[in-house]
PDB file of C-alpha atoms in Angstrom:
ATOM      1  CA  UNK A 419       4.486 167.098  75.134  1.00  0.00           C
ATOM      2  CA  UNK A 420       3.163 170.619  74.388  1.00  0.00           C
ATOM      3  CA  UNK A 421       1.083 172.342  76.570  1.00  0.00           C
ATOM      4  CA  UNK A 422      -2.386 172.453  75.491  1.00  0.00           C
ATOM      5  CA  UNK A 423      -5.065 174.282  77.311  1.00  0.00           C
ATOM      6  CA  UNK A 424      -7.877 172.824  79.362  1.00  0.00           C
ATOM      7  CA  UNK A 425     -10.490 174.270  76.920  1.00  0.00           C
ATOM      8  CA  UNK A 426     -10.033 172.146  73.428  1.00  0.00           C
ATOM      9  CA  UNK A 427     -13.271 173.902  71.675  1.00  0.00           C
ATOM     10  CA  UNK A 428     -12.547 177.386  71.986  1.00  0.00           C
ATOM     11  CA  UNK A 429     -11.420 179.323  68.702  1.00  0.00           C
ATOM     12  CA  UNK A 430      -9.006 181.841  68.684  1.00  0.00           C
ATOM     13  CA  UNK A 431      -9.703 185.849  67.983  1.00  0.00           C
ATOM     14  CA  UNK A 432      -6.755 187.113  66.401  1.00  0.00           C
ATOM     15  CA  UNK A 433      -7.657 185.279  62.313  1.00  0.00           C
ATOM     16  CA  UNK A 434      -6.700 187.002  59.767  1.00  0.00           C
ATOM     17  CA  UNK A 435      -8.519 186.438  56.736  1.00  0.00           C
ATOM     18  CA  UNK A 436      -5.005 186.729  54.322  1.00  0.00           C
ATOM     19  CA  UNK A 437      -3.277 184.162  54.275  1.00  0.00           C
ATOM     20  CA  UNK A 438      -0.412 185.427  51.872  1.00  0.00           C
ATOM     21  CA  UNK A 439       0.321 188.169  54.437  1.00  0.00           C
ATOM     22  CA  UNK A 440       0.668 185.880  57.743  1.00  0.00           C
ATOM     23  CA  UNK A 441       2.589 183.101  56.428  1.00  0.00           C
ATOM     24  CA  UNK A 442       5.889 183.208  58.133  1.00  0.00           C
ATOM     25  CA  UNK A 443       8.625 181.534  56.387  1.00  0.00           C
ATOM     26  CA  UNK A 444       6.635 180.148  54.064  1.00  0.00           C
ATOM     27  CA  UNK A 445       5.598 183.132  52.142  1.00  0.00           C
ATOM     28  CA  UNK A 446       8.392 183.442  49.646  1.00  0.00           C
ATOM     29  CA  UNK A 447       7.563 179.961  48.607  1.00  0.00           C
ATOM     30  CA  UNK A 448       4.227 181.045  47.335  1.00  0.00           C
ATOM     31  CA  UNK A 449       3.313 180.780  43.473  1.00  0.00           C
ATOM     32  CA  UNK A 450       4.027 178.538  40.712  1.00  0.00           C
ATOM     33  CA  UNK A 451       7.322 177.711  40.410  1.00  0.00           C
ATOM     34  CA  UNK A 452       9.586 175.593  37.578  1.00  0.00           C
ATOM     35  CA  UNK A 453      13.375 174.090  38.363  1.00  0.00           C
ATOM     36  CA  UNK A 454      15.056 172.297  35.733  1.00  0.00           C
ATOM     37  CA  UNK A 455      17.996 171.259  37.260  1.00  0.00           C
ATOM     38  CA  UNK A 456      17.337 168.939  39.855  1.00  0.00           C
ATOM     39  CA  UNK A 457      19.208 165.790  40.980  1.00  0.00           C
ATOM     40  CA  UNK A 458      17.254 162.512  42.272  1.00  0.00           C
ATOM     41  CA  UNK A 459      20.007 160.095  43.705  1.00  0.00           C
ATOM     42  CA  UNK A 460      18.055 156.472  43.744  1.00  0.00           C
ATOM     43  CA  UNK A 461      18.720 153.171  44.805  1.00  0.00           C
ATOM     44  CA  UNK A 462      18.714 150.168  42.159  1.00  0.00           C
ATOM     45  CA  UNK A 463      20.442 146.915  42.022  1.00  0.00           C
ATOM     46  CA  UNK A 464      23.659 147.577  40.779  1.00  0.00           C
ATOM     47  CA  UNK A 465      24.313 151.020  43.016  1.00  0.00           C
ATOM     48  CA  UNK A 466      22.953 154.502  43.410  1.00  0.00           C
ATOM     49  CA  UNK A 467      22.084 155.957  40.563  1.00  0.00           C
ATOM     50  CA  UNK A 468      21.665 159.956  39.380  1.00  0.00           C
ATOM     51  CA  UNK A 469      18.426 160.739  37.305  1.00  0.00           C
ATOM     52  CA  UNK A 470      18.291 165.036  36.798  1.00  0.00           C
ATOM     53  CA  UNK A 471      14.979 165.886  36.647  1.00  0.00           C
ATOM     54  CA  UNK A 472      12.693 169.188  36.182  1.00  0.00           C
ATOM     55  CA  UNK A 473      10.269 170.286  38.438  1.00  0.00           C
ATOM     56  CA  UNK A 474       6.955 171.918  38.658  1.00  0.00           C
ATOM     57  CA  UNK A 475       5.363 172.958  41.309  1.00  0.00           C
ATOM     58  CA  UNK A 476       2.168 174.949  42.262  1.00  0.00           C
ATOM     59  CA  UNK A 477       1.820 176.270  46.146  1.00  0.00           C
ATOM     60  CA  UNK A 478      -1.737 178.356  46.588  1.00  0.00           C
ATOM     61  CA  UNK A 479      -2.847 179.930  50.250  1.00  0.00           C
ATOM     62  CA  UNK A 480      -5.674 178.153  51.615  1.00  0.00           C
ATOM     63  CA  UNK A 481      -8.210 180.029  54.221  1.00  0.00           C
ATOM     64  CA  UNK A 482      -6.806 179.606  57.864  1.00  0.00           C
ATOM     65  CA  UNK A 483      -7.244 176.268  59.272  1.00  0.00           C
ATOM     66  CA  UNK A 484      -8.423 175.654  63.105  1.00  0.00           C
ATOM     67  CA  UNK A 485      -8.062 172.960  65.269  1.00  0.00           C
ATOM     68  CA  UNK A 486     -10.092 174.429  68.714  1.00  0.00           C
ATOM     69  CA  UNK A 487      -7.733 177.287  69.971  1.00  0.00           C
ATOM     70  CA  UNK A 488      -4.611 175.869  66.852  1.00  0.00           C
ATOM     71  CA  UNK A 489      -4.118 178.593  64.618  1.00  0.00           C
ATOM     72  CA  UNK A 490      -2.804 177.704  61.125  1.00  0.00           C
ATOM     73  CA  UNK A 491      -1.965 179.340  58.056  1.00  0.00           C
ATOM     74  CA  UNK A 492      -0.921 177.213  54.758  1.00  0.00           C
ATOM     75  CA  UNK A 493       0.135 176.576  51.038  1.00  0.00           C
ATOM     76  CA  UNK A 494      -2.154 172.949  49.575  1.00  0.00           C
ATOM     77  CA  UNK A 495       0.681 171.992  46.763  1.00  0.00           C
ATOM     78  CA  UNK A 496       1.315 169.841  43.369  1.00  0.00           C
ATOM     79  CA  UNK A 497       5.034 168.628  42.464  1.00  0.00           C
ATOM     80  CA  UNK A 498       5.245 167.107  39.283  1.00  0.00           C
ATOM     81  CA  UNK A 499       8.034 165.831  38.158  1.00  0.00           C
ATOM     82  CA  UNK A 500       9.599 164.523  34.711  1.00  0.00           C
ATOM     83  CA  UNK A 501      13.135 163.675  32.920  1.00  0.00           C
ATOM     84  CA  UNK A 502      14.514 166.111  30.759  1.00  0.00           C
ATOM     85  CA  UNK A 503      12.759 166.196  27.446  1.00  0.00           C
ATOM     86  CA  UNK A 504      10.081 163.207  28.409  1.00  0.00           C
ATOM     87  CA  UNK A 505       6.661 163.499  28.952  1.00  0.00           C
ATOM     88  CA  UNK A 506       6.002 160.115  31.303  1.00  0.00           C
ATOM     89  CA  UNK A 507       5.726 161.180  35.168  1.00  0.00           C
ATOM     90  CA  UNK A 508       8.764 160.269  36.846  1.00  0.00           C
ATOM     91  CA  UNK A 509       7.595 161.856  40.461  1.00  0.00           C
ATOM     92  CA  UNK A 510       4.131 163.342  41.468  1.00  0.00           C
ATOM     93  CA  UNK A 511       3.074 164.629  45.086  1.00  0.00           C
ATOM     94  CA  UNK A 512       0.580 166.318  46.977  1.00  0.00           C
ATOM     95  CA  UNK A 513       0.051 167.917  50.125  1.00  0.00           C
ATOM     96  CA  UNK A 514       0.372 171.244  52.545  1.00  0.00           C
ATOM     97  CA  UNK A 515       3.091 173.552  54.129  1.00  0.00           C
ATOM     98  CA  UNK A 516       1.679 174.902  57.566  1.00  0.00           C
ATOM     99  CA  UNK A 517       2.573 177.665  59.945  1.00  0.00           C
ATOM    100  CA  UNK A 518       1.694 178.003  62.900  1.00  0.00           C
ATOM    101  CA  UNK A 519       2.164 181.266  64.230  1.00  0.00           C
ATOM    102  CA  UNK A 520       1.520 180.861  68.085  1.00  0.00           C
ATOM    103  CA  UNK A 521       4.838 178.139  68.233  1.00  0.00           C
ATOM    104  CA  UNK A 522       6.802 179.205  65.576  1.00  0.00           C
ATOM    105  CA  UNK A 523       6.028 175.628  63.840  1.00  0.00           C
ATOM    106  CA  UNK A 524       6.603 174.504  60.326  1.00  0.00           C
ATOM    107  CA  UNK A 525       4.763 171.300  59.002  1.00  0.00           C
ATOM    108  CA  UNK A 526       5.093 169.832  55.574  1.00  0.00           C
ATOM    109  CA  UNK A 527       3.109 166.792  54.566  1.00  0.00           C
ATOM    110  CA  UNK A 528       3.575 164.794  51.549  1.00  0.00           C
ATOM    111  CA  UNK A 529       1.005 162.028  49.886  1.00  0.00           C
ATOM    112  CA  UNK A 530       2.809 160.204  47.121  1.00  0.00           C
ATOM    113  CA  UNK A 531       0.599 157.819  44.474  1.00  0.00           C
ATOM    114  CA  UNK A 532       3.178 154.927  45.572  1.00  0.00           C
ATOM    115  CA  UNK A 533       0.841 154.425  48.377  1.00  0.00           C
ATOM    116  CA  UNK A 534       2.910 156.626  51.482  1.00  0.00           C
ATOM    117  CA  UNK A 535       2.499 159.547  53.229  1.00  0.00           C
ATOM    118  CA  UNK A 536       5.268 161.638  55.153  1.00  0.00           C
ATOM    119  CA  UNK A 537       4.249 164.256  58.092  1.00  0.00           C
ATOM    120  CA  UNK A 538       7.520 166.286  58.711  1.00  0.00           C
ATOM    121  CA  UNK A 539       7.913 168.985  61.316  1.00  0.00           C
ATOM    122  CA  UNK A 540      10.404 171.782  62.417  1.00  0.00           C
ATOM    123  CA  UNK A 541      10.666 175.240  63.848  1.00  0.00           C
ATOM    124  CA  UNK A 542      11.186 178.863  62.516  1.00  0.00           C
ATOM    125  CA  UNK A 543      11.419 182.714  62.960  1.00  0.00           C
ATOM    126  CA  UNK A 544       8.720 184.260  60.659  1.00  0.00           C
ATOM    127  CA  UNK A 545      11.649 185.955  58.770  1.00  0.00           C
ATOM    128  CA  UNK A 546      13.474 182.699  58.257  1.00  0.00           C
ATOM    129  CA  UNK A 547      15.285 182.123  55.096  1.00  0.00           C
ATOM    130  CA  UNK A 548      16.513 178.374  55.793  1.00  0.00           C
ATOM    131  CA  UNK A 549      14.897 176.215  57.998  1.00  0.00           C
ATOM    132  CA  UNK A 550      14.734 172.204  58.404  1.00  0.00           C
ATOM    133  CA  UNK A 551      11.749 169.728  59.226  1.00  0.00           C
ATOM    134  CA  UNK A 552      12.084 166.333  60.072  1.00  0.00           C
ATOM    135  CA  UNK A 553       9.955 163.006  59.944  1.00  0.00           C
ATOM    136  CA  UNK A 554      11.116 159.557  61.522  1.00  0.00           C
ATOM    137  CA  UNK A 555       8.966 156.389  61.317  1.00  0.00           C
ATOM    138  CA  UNK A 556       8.566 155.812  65.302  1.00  0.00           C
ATOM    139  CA  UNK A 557       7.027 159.298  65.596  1.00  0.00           C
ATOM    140  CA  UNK A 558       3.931 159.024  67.696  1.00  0.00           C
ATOM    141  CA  UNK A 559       2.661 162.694  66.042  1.00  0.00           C
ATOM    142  CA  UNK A 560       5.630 163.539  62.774  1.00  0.00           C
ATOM    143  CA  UNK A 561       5.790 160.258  61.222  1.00  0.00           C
ATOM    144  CA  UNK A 562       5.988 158.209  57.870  1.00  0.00           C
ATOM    145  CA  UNK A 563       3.327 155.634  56.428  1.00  0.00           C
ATOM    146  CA  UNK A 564       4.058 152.945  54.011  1.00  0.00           C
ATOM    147  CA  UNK A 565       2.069 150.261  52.331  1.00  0.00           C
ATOM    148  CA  UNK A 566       3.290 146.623  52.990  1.00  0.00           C
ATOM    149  CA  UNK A 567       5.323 146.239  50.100  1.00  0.00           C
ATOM    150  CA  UNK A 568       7.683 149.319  50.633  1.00  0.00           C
ATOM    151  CA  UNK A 569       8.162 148.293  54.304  1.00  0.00           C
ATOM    152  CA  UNK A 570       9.476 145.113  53.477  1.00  0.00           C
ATOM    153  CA  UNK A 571      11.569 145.988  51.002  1.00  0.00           C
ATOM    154  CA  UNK A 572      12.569 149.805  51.002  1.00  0.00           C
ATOM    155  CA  UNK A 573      11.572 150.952  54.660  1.00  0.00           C
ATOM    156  CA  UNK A 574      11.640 154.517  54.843  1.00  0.00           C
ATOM    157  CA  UNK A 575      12.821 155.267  58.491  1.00  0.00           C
ATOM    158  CA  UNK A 576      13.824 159.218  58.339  1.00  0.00           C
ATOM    159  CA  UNK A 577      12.939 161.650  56.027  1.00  0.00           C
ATOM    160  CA  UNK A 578      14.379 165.560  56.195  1.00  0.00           C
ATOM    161  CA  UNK A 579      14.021 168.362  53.977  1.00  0.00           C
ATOM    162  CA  UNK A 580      16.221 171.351  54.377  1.00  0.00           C
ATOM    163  CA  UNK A 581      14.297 174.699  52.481  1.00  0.00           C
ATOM    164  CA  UNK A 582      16.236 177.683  51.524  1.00  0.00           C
ATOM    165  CA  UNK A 583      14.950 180.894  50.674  1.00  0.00           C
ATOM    166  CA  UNK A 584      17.518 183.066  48.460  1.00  0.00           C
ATOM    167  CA  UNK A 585      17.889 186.729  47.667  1.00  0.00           C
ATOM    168  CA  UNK A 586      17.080 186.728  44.098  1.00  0.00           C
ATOM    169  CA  UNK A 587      13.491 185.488  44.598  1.00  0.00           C
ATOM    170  CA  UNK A 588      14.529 181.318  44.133  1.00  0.00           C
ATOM    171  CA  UNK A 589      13.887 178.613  46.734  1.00  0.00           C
ATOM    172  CA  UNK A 590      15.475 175.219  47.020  1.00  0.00           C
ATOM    173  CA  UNK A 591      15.162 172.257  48.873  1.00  0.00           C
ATOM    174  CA  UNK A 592      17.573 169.195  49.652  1.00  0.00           C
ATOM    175  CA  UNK A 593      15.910 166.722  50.822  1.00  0.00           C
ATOM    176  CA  UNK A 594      17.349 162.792  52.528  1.00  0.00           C
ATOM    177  CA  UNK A 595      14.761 159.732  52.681  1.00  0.00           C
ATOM    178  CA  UNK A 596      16.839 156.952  54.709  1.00  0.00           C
ATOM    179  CA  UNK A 597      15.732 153.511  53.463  1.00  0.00           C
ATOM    180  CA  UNK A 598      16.512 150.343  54.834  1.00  0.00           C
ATOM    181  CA  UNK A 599      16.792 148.141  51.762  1.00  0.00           C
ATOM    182  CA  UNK A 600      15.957 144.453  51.905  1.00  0.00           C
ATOM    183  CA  UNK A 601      19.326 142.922  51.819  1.00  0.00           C
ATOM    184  CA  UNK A 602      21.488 145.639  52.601  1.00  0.00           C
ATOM    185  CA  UNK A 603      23.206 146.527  56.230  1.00  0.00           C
ATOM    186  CA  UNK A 604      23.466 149.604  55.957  1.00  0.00           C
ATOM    187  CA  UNK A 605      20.796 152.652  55.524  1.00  0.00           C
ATOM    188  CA  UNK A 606      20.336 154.233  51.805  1.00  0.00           C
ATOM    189  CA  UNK A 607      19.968 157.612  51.538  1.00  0.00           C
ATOM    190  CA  UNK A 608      17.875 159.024  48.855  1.00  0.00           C
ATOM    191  CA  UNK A 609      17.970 162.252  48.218  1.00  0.00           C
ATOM    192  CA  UNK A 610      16.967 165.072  46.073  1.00  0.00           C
ATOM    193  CA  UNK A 611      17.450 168.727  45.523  1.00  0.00           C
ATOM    194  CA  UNK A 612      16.307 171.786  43.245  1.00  0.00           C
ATOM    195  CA  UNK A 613      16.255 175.268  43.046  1.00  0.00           C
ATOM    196  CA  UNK A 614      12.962 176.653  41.993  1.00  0.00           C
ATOM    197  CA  UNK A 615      12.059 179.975  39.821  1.00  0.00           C
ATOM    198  CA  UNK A 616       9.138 181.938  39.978  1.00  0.00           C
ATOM    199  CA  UNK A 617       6.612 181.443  36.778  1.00  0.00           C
ATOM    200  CA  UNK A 618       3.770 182.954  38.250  1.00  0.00           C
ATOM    201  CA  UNK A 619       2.112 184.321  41.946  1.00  0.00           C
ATOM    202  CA  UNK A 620      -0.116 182.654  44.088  1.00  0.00           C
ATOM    203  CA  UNK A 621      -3.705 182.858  43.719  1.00  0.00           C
ATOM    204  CA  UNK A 622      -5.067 184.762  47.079  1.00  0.00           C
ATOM    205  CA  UNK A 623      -6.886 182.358  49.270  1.00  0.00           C
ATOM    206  CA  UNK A 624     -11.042 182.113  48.990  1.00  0.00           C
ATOM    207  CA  UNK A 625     -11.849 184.294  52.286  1.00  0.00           C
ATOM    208  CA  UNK A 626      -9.192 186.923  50.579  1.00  0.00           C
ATOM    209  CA  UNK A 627     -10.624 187.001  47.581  1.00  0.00           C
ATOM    210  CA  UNK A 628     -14.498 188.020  48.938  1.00  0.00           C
TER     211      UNK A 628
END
């Protein structure tokens, strides 16, 4: 377990009111971003199936977050998702990238409206270009949620995403959710990868801004 001081309520001293500028590894992933080339390998009936898909996705610095003496700095996102050339939501997800400075800890959490949430965790240099985070369904603290339906019949029991940051301003992710499938012996894994291209830069967070 990590060590934790005796005094819970004390704040720290050393916020910065920009988040853009103290956001470790996750600062190149700031903006609005597009990829139209990415791969969603899916379980159905008859086998996996590949579905390409493009991407959008908005990441904007929120004010630094607290918790006592915790220090965090973050991006609140929007992925949405659709086929090529269709305008019907195939994919649509919310959430936050943290970093906290003080451990060197990257958290991503994910709310999807098929009634789950994902809290995924790893660690980091600030100057990281590639770094992993990892979720798994008996995790006390990093763990997944599903409603009753999907834990009967596609039981998510791992999720990782892998994020790399490359040198002509693109990011990409690859990510692996491990389902146990009703019927099936062995674990499926879904996964899903894109590189994403900068359309626009972030919005400065509110404290930044005043």
């Amino acid at each position: 377990m990590a060590q934790f001081p005796d005094d819970i309520y004390v704040e720290p001293s050393n916020v910065n009111i920009d988040t853009l500028k103290n956001l470790g590894p996750l600062r190149a992933m700031a903006g609005i971003w597009q990829g139209r080339r990415g791969m969603d390998i899916k379980p159905k009936a008859e086998g996996p199936k590949q579905q390409e898909y493009v991407e959008h996705i908005e990441l904007q610095p929120i004010d630094p977050q607290t918790n006592g003496p915790q220090l965090f700095y973050g991006l609140r996102y929007h992925t949405h998702v659709v086929k090529p050339d269709q305008v019907k939501t195939y994919h649509d997800q919310v959430g936050y990238w943290l970093w906290e400075p003080a451990t060197n800890t990257v958290i991503h959490t994910l709310t999807i409206p098929r009634a789950q949430t994902v809290m995924a965790v790893g660690t980091a240099s600030a100057d990281a270009k590639e770094f992993e985070l990892i979720a798994t369904h008996d995790s006390e603290s990093f763990g997944i949620r599903s409603a009753p339906f999907l834990q009967y019949a596609f039981k998510t029991v791992e999720f990782r995403i892998q994020v790399t940051i490359h040198a002509d301003a693109t990011w990409s992710y690859d990510e692996d959710t491990v389902l146990m499938i009703r019927g099936k012996p062995e674990p499926f894994h879904h996964k899903d990868r894109n590189t994403l291209s900068k359309v626009a830069e972030a919005t400065p967070n509110p404290l930044a801004r005043k």
